[in-house]
């Protein structure tokens, strides 16, 4: 069980688990103002990317298969409000690994006030905290007339190296998505959202055009999901 409070009751469901269809489900109590659904993997091999399909799935593990690969991902609790995703990729034929998305799927703001959601991003040059949805610039009318604000916010595409934190200030909920390892590849988290419209969450890395042999198994970088009311505590836990 991955519940915040362990229980044997059938009515208690994990807050993060795999569905029968193989995709990762993240409950609203965890997702910090985002509606995140149907997260699954994507792999680009020899510059080709087909639609993967699940072979086996339980709440804590899933195996996906593509035209030339198989990926098994396990969920492991690493705290009362955090889990790790550990994945292994088995290459069924020789080729070049171009790109891996461990998790990718729909994500959109589900709060009445989307401007309350903040996102922490990091890069090799530093960090920044920005609104998930950026307000449109104020349009200045002709001289003597009042300023007129643009009618709608502008969608934001945010990319962070290794770790990203999403914080809903209104609901006081935070979600951290971070890579716990960078043994071979540099992890990246990307969030593209707009108010009232579906966006995209991507957690993965550039494969670096690594040549792999048929039957070779690759241990992929480990990902952590942590949630709570204090984003700074989540960062301390991640560090």
Short mmCIF file of N, CA, C and O in Angstrom, two decimals, residues 4-68:
data_model
loop_
_atom_site.label_atom_id
_atom_site.label_comp_id
_atom_site.label_asym_id
_atom_site.label_seq_id
_atom_site.Cartn_x
_atom_site.Cartn_y
_atom_site.Cartn_z
N UNK A 4 -1.04 7.35 2.64
CA UNK A 4 -0.34 8.14 3.63
C UNK A 4 -0.36 7.44 4.99
O UNK A 4 0.60 7.49 5.74
N UNK A 5 -1.49 6.80 5.34
CA UNK A 5 -1.59 6.03 6.57
C UNK A 5 -1.87 4.60 6.17
O UNK A 5 -2.92 4.30 5.62
N UNK A 6 -0.96 3.65 6.40
CA UNK A 6 -1.17 2.28 5.97
C UNK A 6 -2.44 1.71 6.55
O UNK A 6 -2.78 1.94 7.71
N UNK A 7 -3.15 0.92 5.75
CA UNK A 7 -4.40 0.32 6.17
C UNK A 7 -4.67 -0.88 5.31
O UNK A 7 -4.26 -0.94 4.15
N UNK A 8 -5.40 -1.83 5.87
CA UNK A 8 -5.78 -3.02 5.12
C UNK A 8 -7.20 -2.90 4.58
O UNK A 8 -7.69 -3.83 3.95
N UNK A 9 -7.88 -1.80 4.86
CA UNK A 9 -9.25 -1.65 4.39
C UNK A 9 -9.27 -1.51 2.89
O UNK A 9 -8.51 -0.76 2.30
N UNK A 10 -10.23 -2.21 2.27
CA UNK A 10 -10.32 -2.18 0.81
C UNK A 10 -10.70 -0.81 0.30
O UNK A 10 -10.41 -0.45 -0.85
N UNK A 11 -11.36 0.01 1.15
CA UNK A 11 -11.80 1.32 0.70
C UNK A 11 -10.66 2.31 0.60
O UNK A 11 -10.79 3.35 -0.04
N UNK A 12 -9.54 2.01 1.25
CA UNK A 12 -8.40 2.91 1.20
C UNK A 12 -7.60 2.65 -0.07
O UNK A 12 -7.16 1.54 -0.33
N UNK A 13 -7.43 3.68 -0.89
CA UNK A 13 -6.74 3.53 -2.15
C UNK A 13 -5.43 4.30 -2.12
O UNK A 13 -5.32 5.35 -1.48
N UNK A 14 -4.42 3.82 -2.82
CA UNK A 14 -3.18 4.59 -2.91
C UNK A 14 -3.42 5.94 -3.58
O UNK A 14 -4.31 6.07 -4.43
N UNK A 15 -2.66 6.94 -3.19
CA UNK A 15 -2.77 8.25 -3.81
C UNK A 15 -2.02 8.29 -5.14
O UNK A 15 -2.31 9.12 -5.99
N UNK A 16 -1.05 7.41 -5.31
CA UNK A 16 -0.33 7.27 -6.58
C UNK A 16 -0.25 5.78 -6.88
O UNK A 16 0.29 5.01 -6.08
N UNK A 17 -0.79 5.34 -8.02
CA UNK A 17 -0.76 3.92 -8.35
C UNK A 17 -0.98 3.74 -9.84
O UNK A 17 -1.42 4.66 -10.54
N UNK A 18 -0.68 2.56 -10.32
CA UNK A 18 -0.95 2.22 -11.71
C UNK A 18 -2.39 1.74 -11.86
O UNK A 18 -2.89 1.00 -11.01
N UNK A 19 -3.02 2.13 -12.96
CA UNK A 19 -4.36 1.67 -13.26
C UNK A 19 -4.29 0.34 -14.01
O UNK A 19 -3.22 -0.10 -14.44
N UNK A 20 -5.44 -0.29 -14.21
CA UNK A 20 -5.48 -1.56 -14.93
C UNK A 20 -4.97 -1.41 -16.36
O UNK A 20 -4.42 -2.35 -16.93
N UNK A 21 -5.15 -0.22 -16.94
CA UNK A 21 -4.70 0.02 -18.31
C UNK A 21 -3.20 0.31 -18.37
O UNK A 21 -2.65 0.51 -19.46
N UNK A 22 -2.53 0.36 -17.21
CA UNK A 22 -1.08 0.55 -17.19
C UNK A 22 -0.61 1.96 -16.92
O UNK A 22 0.56 2.17 -16.59
N UNK A 23 -1.48 2.96 -17.06
CA UNK A 23 -1.05 4.34 -16.85
C UNK A 23 -1.02 4.68 -15.36
O UNK A 23 -1.72 4.06 -14.56
N UNK A 24 -0.21 5.68 -15.02
CA UNK A 24 -0.07 6.10 -13.63
C UNK A 24 -1.17 7.08 -13.27
O UNK A 24 -1.41 8.06 -13.99
N UNK A 25 -1.86 6.82 -12.15
CA UNK A 25 -2.91 7.70 -11.67
C UNK A 25 -2.40 8.50 -10.49
O UNK A 25 -1.79 7.95 -9.57
N UNK A 26 -2.64 9.81 -10.52
CA UNK A 26 -2.23 10.71 -9.45
C UNK A 26 -3.48 11.42 -8.95
O UNK A 26 -4.15 12.13 -9.69
N UNK A 27 -3.83 11.22 -7.67
CA UNK A 27 -5.07 11.77 -7.14
C UNK A 27 -4.97 13.28 -6.96
O UNK A 27 -3.87 13.83 -6.83
N UNK A 28 -6.11 13.98 -6.94
CA UNK A 28 -6.10 15.45 -6.78
C UNK A 28 -5.43 15.90 -5.49
O UNK A 28 -4.87 16.99 -5.43
N UNK A 29 -5.48 15.07 -4.43
CA UNK A 29 -4.84 15.44 -3.17
C UNK A 29 -3.33 15.52 -3.30
O UNK A 29 -2.65 16.14 -2.49
N UNK A 30 -2.78 14.91 -4.32
CA UNK A 30 -1.34 14.88 -4.54
C UNK A 30 -0.90 15.90 -5.57
O UNK A 30 0.18 16.47 -5.48
N UNK A 31 -1.73 16.17 -6.57
CA UNK A 31 -1.27 16.84 -7.79
C UNK A 31 -1.19 18.35 -7.71
O UNK A 31 -0.92 19.00 -8.72
N UNK A 32 -1.48 18.98 -6.57
CA UNK A 32 -1.18 20.40 -6.32
C UNK A 32 -1.80 21.33 -7.36
O UNK A 32 -1.11 22.12 -7.98
N UNK A 33 -3.12 21.24 -7.52
CA UNK A 33 -3.80 22.16 -8.42
C UNK A 33 -3.80 21.75 -9.87
O UNK A 33 -4.35 22.44 -10.71
N UNK A 34 -3.18 20.61 -10.18
CA UNK A 34 -3.16 20.09 -11.55
C UNK A 34 -4.06 18.87 -11.64
O UNK A 34 -4.17 18.09 -10.69
N UNK A 35 -4.70 18.70 -12.78
CA UNK A 35 -5.37 17.44 -13.09
C UNK A 35 -4.41 16.63 -13.95
O UNK A 35 -4.15 16.99 -15.11
N UNK A 36 -3.81 15.60 -13.36
CA UNK A 36 -2.81 14.77 -14.04
C UNK A 36 -3.41 13.39 -14.24
O UNK A 36 -3.85 12.76 -13.29
N UNK A 37 -3.44 12.92 -15.47
CA UNK A 37 -4.06 11.62 -15.72
C UNK A 37 -3.33 10.88 -16.84
O UNK A 37 -2.73 11.47 -17.71
N UNK A 38 -3.43 9.57 -16.76
CA UNK A 38 -2.96 8.69 -17.83
C UNK A 38 -1.49 8.95 -18.20
O UNK A 38 -1.17 9.20 -19.36
N UNK A 39 -0.62 8.86 -17.19
CA UNK A 39 0.81 9.02 -17.45
C UNK A 39 1.40 7.67 -17.85
O UNK A 39 1.22 6.67 -17.16
N UNK A 40 2.11 7.65 -18.97
CA UNK A 40 2.74 6.44 -19.45
C UNK A 40 4.05 6.75 -20.13
O UNK A 40 4.43 7.91 -20.30
N UNK A 41 4.80 5.72 -20.56
CA UNK A 41 6.12 5.95 -21.18
C UNK A 41 6.04 6.16 -22.68
O UNK A 41 5.07 5.77 -23.34
N UNK A 42 7.07 6.78 -23.22
CA UNK A 42 7.29 6.88 -24.67
C UNK A 42 8.79 6.71 -24.91
O UNK A 42 9.60 7.27 -24.18
N UNK A 43 9.13 5.94 -25.92
CA UNK A 43 10.53 5.69 -26.25
C UNK A 43 10.74 5.91 -27.74
O UNK A 43 9.97 5.38 -28.56
N UNK A 44 11.77 6.69 -28.09
CA UNK A 44 12.12 6.88 -29.51
C UNK A 44 13.39 6.09 -29.79
O UNK A 44 14.42 6.31 -29.19
N UNK A 45 13.26 5.16 -30.73
CA UNK A 45 14.32 4.21 -31.07
C UNK A 45 14.59 4.34 -32.56
O UNK A 45 13.68 4.20 -33.38
N UNK A 46 15.84 4.61 -32.93
CA UNK A 46 16.19 4.81 -34.34
C UNK A 46 15.26 5.85 -34.98
O UNK A 46 14.80 5.69 -36.12
N UNK A 47 14.98 6.93 -34.20
CA UNK A 47 14.13 8.04 -34.65
C UNK A 47 12.72 7.60 -35.00
O UNK A 47 12.02 8.27 -35.76
N UNK A 48 12.28 6.49 -34.42
CA UNK A 48 10.90 6.03 -34.60
C UNK A 48 10.25 5.90 -33.23
O UNK A 48 10.86 5.41 -32.29
N UNK A 49 9.00 6.33 -33.14
CA UNK A 49 8.28 6.30 -31.87
C UNK A 49 6.88 5.75 -32.11
O UNK A 49 6.03 6.43 -32.67
N UNK A 50 6.66 4.51 -31.70
CA UNK A 50 5.34 3.92 -31.84
C UNK A 50 4.56 4.04 -30.54
O UNK A 50 5.08 4.42 -29.50
N UNK A 51 3.29 3.69 -30.60
CA UNK A 51 2.43 3.74 -29.41
C UNK A 51 2.65 2.48 -28.58
O UNK A 51 2.38 1.37 -29.05
N UNK A 52 3.16 2.60 -27.34
CA UNK A 52 3.37 1.42 -26.51
C UNK A 52 2.04 0.87 -25.98
O UNK A 52 1.02 1.56 -25.97
N UNK A 53 2.08 -0.34 -25.49
CA UNK A 53 0.89 -0.96 -24.92
C UNK A 53 1.30 -1.72 -23.66
O UNK A 53 2.38 -2.30 -23.59
N UNK A 54 0.43 -1.75 -22.65
CA UNK A 54 0.75 -2.45 -21.41
C UNK A 54 0.60 -3.96 -21.59
O UNK A 54 -0.31 -4.44 -22.26
N UNK A 55 1.52 -4.72 -20.98
CA UNK A 55 1.45 -6.18 -21.02
C UNK A 55 0.89 -6.70 -19.71
O UNK A 55 -0.04 -7.51 -19.69
N UNK A 56 1.45 -6.26 -18.61
CA UNK A 56 0.95 -6.61 -17.28
C UNK A 56 0.91 -5.35 -16.44
O UNK A 56 1.72 -4.44 -16.61
N UNK A 57 -0.06 -5.28 -15.52
CA UNK A 57 -0.18 -4.09 -14.67
C UNK A 57 -0.81 -4.47 -13.34
O UNK A 57 -1.75 -5.26 -13.27
N UNK A 58 -0.24 -3.91 -12.27
CA UNK A 58 -0.83 -3.98 -10.93
C UNK A 58 -0.71 -2.58 -10.35
O UNK A 58 -0.21 -1.66 -11.01
N UNK A 59 -1.16 -2.39 -9.11
CA UNK A 59 -1.08 -1.06 -8.52
C UNK A 59 0.35 -0.59 -8.34
O UNK A 59 0.62 0.60 -8.33
N UNK A 60 1.28 -1.52 -8.19
CA UNK A 60 2.66 -1.16 -7.85
C UNK A 60 3.67 -1.44 -8.95
O UNK A 60 4.84 -1.11 -8.79
N UNK A 61 3.26 -2.02 -10.08
CA UNK A 61 4.22 -2.33 -11.15
C UNK A 61 3.48 -2.46 -12.47
O UNK A 61 2.31 -2.86 -12.52
N UNK A 62 4.20 -2.13 -13.55
CA UNK A 62 3.61 -2.25 -14.88
C UNK A 62 4.73 -2.55 -15.88
O UNK A 62 5.87 -2.11 -15.71
N UNK A 63 4.39 -3.33 -16.89
CA UNK A 63 5.32 -3.61 -17.98
C UNK A 63 4.69 -3.14 -19.28
O UNK A 63 3.55 -3.52 -19.60
N UNK A 64 5.41 -2.29 -19.99
CA UNK A 64 4.98 -1.77 -21.29
C UNK A 64 5.86 -2.38 -22.38
O UNK A 64 7.02 -2.69 -22.14
N UNK A 65 5.29 -2.50 -23.56
CA UNK A 65 6.07 -2.98 -24.69
C UNK A 65 5.83 -2.10 -25.91
O UNK A 65 4.72 -1.63 -26.16
N UNK A 66 6.93 -1.86 -26.64
CA UNK A 66 6.85 -1.15 -27.90
C UNK A 66 7.23 -2.10 -29.03
O UNK A 66 7.32 -3.32 -28.83
N UNK A 67 7.48 -1.57 -30.20
CA UNK A 67 7.84 -2.43 -31.32
C UNK A 67 9.17 -3.13 -31.09
O UNK A 67 9.37 -4.26 -31.53
N UNK A 68 10.10 -2.44 -30.36
CA UNK A 68 11.45 -3.00 -30.22
C UNK A 68 11.97 -2.94 -28.79
O UNK A 68 13.17 -3.10 -28.57
#
